[in-house]
PDB file of C-alpha atoms in Angstrom:
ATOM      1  CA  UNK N   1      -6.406  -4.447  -9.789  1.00  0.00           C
ATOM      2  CA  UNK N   2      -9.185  -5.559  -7.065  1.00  0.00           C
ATOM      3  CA  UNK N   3     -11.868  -3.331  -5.935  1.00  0.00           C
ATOM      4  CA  UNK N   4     -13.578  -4.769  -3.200  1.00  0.00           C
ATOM      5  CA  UNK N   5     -15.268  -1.595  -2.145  1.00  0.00           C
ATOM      6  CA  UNK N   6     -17.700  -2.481  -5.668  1.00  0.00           C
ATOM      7  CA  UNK N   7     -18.381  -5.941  -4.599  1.00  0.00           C
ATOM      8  CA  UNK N   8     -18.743  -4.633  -0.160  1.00  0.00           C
ATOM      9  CA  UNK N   9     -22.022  -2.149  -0.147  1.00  0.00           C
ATOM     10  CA  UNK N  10     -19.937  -1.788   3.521  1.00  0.00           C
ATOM     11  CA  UNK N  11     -16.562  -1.258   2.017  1.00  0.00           C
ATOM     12  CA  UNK N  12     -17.914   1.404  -0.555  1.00  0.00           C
ATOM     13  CA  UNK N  13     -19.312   3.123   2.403  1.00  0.00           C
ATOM     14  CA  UNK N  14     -16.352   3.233   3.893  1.00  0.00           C
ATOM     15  CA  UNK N  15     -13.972   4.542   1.226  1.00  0.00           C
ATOM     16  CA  UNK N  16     -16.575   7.361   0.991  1.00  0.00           C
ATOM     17  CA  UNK N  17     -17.013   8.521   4.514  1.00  0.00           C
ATOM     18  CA  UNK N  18     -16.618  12.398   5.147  1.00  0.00           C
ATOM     19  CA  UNK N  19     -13.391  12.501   6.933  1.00  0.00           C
ATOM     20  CA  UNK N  20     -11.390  10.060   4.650  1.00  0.00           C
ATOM     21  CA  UNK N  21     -12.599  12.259   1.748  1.00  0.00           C
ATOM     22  CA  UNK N  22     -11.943  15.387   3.393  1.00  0.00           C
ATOM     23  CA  UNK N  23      -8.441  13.844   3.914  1.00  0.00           C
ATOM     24  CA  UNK N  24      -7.640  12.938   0.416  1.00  0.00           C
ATOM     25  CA  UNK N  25      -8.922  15.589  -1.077  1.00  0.00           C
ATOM     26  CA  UNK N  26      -6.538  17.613   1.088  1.00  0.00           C
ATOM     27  CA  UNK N  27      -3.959  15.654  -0.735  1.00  0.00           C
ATOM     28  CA  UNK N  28      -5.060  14.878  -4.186  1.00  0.00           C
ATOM     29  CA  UNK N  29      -6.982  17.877  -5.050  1.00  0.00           C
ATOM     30  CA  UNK N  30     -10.906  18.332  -5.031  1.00  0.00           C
ATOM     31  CA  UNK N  31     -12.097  15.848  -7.384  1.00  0.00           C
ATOM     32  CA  UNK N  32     -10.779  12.111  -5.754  1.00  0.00           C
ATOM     33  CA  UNK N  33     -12.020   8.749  -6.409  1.00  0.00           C
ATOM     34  CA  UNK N  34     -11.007   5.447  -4.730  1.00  0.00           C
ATOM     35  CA  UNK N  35      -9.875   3.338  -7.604  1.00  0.00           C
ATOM     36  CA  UNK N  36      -8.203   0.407  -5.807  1.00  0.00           C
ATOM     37  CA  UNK N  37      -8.909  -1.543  -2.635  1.00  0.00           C
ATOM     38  CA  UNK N  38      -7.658  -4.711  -1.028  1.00  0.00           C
ATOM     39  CA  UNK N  39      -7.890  -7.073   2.234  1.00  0.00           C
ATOM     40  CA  UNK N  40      -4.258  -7.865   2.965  1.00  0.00           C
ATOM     41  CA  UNK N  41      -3.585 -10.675   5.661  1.00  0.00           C
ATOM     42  CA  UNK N  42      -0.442 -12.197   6.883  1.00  0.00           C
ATOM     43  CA  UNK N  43      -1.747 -15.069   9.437  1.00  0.00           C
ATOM     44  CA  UNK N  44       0.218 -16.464  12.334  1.00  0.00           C
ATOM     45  CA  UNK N  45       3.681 -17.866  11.349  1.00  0.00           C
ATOM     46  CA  UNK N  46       3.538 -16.708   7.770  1.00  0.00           C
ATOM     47  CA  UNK N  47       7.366 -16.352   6.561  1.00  0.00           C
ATOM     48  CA  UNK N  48       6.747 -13.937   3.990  1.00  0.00           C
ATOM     49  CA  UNK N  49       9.028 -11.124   3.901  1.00  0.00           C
ATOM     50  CA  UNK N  50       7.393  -8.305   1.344  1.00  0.00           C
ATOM     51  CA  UNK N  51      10.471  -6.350   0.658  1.00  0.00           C
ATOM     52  CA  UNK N  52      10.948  -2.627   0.368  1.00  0.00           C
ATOM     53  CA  UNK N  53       8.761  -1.547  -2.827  1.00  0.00           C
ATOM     54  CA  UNK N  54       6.610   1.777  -3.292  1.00  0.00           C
ATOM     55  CA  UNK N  55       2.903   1.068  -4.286  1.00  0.00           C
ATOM     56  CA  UNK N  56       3.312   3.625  -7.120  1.00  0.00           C
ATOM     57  CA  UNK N  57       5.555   0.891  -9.138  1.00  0.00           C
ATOM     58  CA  UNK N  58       2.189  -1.037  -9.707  1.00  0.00           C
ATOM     59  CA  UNK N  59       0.013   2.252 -10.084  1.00  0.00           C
ATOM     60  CA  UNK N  60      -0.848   3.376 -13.252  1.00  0.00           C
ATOM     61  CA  UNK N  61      -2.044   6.521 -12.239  1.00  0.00           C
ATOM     62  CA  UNK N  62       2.186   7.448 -12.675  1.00  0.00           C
ATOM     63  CA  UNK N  63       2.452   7.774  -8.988  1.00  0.00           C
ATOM     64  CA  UNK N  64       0.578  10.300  -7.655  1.00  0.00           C
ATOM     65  CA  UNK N  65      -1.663   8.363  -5.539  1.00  0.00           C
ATOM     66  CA  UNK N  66      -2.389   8.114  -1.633  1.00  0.00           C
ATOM     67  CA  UNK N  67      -3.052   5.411   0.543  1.00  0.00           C
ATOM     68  CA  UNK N  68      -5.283   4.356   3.642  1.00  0.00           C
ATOM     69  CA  UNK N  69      -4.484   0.869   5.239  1.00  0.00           C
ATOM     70  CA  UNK N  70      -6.728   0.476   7.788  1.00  0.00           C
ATOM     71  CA  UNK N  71      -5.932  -2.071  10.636  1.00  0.00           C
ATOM     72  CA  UNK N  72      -8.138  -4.626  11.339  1.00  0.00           C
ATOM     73  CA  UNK N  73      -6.194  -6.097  14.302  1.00  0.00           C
ATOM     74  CA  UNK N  74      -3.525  -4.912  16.631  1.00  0.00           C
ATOM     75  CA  UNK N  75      -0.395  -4.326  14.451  1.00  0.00           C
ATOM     76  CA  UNK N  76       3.214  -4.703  16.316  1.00  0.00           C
ATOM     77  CA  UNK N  77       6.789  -5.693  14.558  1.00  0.00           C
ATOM     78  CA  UNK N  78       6.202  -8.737  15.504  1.00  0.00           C
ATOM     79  CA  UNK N  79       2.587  -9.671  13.831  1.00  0.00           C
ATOM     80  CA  UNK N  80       4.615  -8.537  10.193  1.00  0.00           C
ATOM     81  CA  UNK N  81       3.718  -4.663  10.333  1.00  0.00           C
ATOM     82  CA  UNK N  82       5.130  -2.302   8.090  1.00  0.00           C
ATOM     83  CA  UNK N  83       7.986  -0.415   8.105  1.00  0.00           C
ATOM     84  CA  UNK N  84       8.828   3.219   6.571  1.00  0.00           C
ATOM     85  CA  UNK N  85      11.394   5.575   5.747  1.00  0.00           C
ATOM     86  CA  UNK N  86       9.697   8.904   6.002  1.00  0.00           C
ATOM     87  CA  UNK N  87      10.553  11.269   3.306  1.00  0.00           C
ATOM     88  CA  UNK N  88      11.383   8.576   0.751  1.00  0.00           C
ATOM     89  CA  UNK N  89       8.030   9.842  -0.976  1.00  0.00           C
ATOM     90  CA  UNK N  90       9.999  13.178  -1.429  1.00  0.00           C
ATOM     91  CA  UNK N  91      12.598  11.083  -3.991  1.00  0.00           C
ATOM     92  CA  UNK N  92      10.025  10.633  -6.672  1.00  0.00           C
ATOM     93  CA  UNK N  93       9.776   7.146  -8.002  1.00  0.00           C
ATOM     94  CA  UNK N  94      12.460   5.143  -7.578  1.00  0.00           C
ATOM     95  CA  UNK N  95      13.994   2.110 -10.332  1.00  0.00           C
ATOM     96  CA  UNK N  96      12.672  -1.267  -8.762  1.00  0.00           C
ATOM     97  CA  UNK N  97      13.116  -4.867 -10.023  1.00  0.00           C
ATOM     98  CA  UNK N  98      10.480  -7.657  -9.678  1.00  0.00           C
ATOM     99  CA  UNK N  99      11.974 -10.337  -7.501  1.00  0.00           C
ATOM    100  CA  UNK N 100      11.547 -14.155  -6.913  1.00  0.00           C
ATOM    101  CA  UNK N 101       8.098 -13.375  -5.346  1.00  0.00           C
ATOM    102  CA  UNK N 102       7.051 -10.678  -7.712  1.00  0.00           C
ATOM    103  CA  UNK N 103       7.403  -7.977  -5.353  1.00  0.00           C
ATOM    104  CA  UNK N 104       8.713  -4.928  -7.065  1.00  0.00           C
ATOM    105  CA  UNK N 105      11.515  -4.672  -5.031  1.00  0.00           C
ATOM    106  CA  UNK N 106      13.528  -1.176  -4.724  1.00  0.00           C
ATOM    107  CA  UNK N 107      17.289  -2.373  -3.865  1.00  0.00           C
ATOM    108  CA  UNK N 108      19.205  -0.457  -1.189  1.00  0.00           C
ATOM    109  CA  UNK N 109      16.307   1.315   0.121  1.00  0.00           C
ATOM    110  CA  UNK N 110      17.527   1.762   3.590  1.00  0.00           C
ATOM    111  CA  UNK N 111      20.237   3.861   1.888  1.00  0.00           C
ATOM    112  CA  UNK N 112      17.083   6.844   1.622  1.00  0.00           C
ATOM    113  CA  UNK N 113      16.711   7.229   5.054  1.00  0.00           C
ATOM    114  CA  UNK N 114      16.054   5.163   8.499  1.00  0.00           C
ATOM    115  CA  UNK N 115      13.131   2.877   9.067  1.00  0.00           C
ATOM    116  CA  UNK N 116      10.845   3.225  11.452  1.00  0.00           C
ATOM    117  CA  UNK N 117       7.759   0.736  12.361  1.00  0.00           C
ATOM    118  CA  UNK N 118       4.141   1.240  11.777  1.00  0.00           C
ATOM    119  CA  UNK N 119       2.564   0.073  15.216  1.00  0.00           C
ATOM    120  CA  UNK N 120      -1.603   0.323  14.828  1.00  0.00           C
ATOM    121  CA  UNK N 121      -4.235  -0.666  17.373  1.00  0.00           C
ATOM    122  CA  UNK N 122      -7.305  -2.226  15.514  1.00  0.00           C
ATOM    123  CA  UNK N 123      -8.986  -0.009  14.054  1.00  0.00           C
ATOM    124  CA  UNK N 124      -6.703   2.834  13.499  1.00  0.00           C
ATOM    125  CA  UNK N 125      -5.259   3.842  10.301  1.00  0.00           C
ATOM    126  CA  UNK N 126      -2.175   4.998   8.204  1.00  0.00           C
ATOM    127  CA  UNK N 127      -2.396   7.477   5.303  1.00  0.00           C
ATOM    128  CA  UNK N 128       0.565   7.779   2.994  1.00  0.00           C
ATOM    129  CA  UNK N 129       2.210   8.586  -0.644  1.00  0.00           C
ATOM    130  CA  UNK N 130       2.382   5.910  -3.178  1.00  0.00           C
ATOM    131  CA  UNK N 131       5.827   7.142  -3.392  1.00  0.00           C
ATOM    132  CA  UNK N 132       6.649   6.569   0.113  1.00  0.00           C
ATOM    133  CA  UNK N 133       9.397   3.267   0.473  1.00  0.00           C
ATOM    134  CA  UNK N 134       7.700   0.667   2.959  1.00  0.00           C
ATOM    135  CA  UNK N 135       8.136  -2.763   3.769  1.00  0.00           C
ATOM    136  CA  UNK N 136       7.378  -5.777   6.230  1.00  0.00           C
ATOM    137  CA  UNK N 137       9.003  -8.760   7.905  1.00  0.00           C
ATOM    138  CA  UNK N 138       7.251 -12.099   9.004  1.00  0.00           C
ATOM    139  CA  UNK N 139       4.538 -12.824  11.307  1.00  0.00           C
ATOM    140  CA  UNK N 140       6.338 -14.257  13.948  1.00  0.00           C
ATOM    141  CA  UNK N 141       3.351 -15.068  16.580  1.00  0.00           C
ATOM    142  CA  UNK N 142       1.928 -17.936  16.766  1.00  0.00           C
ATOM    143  CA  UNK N 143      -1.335 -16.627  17.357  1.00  0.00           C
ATOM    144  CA  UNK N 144      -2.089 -13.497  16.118  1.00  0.00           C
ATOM    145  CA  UNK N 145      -3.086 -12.288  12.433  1.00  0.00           C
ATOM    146  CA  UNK N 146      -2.067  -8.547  10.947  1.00  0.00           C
ATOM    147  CA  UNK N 147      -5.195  -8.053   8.987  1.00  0.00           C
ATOM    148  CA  UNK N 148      -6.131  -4.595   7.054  1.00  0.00           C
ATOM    149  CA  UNK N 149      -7.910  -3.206   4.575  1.00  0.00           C
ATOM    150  CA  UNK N 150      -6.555  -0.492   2.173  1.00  0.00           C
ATOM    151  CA  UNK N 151      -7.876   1.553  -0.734  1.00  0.00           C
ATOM    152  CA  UNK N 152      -5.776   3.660  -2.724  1.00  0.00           C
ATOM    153  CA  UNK N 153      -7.197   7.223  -3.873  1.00  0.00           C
ATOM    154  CA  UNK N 154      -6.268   9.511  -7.120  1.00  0.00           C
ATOM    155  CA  UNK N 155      -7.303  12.542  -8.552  1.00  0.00           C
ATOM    156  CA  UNK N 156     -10.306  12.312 -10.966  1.00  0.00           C
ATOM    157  CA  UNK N 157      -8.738  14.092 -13.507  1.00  0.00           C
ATOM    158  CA  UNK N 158      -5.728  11.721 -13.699  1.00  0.00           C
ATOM    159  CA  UNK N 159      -5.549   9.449 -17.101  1.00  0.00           C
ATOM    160  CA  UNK N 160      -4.568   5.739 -16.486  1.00  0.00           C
ATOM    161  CA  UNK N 161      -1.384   4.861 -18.424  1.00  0.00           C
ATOM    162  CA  UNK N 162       1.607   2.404 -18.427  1.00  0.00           C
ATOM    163  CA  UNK N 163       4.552   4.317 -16.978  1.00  0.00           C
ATOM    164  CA  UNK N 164       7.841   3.831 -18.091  1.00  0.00           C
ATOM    165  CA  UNK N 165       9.251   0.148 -17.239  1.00  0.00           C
ATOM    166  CA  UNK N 166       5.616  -1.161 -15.795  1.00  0.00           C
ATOM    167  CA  UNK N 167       4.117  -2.706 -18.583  1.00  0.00           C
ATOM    168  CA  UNK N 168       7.505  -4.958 -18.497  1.00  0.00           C
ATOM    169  CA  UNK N 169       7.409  -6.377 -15.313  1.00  0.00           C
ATOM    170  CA  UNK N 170       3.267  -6.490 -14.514  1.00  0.00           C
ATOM    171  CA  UNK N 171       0.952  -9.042 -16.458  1.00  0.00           C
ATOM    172  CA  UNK N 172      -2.460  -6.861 -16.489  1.00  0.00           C
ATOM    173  CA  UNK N 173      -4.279  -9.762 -17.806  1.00  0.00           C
ATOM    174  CA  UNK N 174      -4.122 -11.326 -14.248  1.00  0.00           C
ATOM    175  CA  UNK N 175      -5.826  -8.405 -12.651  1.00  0.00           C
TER     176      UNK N 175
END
């Protein structure tokens, strides 16, 4: 898994700032660290649909992780920002299947509940459950990029393992 905020003096900053603590240690208990972090882009025209997944099918902190994805540009439907279905996170981890792209895709997700967007001015951010069902469609502009940054937080205390059906879909030898 990346971890930009050890290679970004700014990034690490960042991850660590008072409020964003104070927030995920409302969720995750006292003790949190910020174990994974990524700069996601999906630049004008890109086609790529990322399919309904939860983030806690890659985790191996067994799911009971929370996420900040920051926006680094406006965010609209069109621009390829996410989507939700609030509550899935309440379902627990659901089966998934790695498709064509290698997106662990959960099939009939949309059966769980309706989907709403995730519009962001630059800037702005999203917190949510590792658990929680999310995708997004293409960028469809012609001009503007969805940018973000996003770190993903866990308890301290939690051990890193391989939870059941992981280690047969993910290659850790790439990360």
């Amino acid at each position: 898994f990346k971890a930009f905020h050890h290679e970004v003096a700014e990034l690490y900053d960042l991850v660590r700032t008072p409020l964003l603590t104070a927030w995920m240690v409302d969720l995750l208990g006292e003790d949190v660290v910020c174990h994974t972090s990524m700069y996601i882009t999906k630049d004008p025209g890109d086609p790529t649909v990322v399919h309904w997944h939860q983030d806690c099918s890659y985790n191996p902190m067994d799911s009971r992780c929370a996420i900040v994805w920051i926006a680094l540009d406006d965010v609209t439907i069109d621009n390829g920002g996410m989507w939700f279905i609030p509550g899935s996170h309440l379902l627990g981890q659901l089966e998934f299947e790695k498709n064509a792209t290698g997106i662990l895709e959960t099939h009939h997700a949309e059966t769980f509940g309706k989907k709403v967007p995730m519009e962001l001015k630059a800037g702005q951010a999203v917190l949510f459950s590792d658990q929680l069902l999310h995708m997004s469609l293409p960028n469809v502009t012609k001009d503007r990029h969805r940018r973000s940054f996003n770190a993903t937080y866990a308890n301290a205390a939690l051990v890193p393992h391989l939870h059941k059906g992981l280690s047969s879909v993910l290659d850790y030898k790439q990360y």
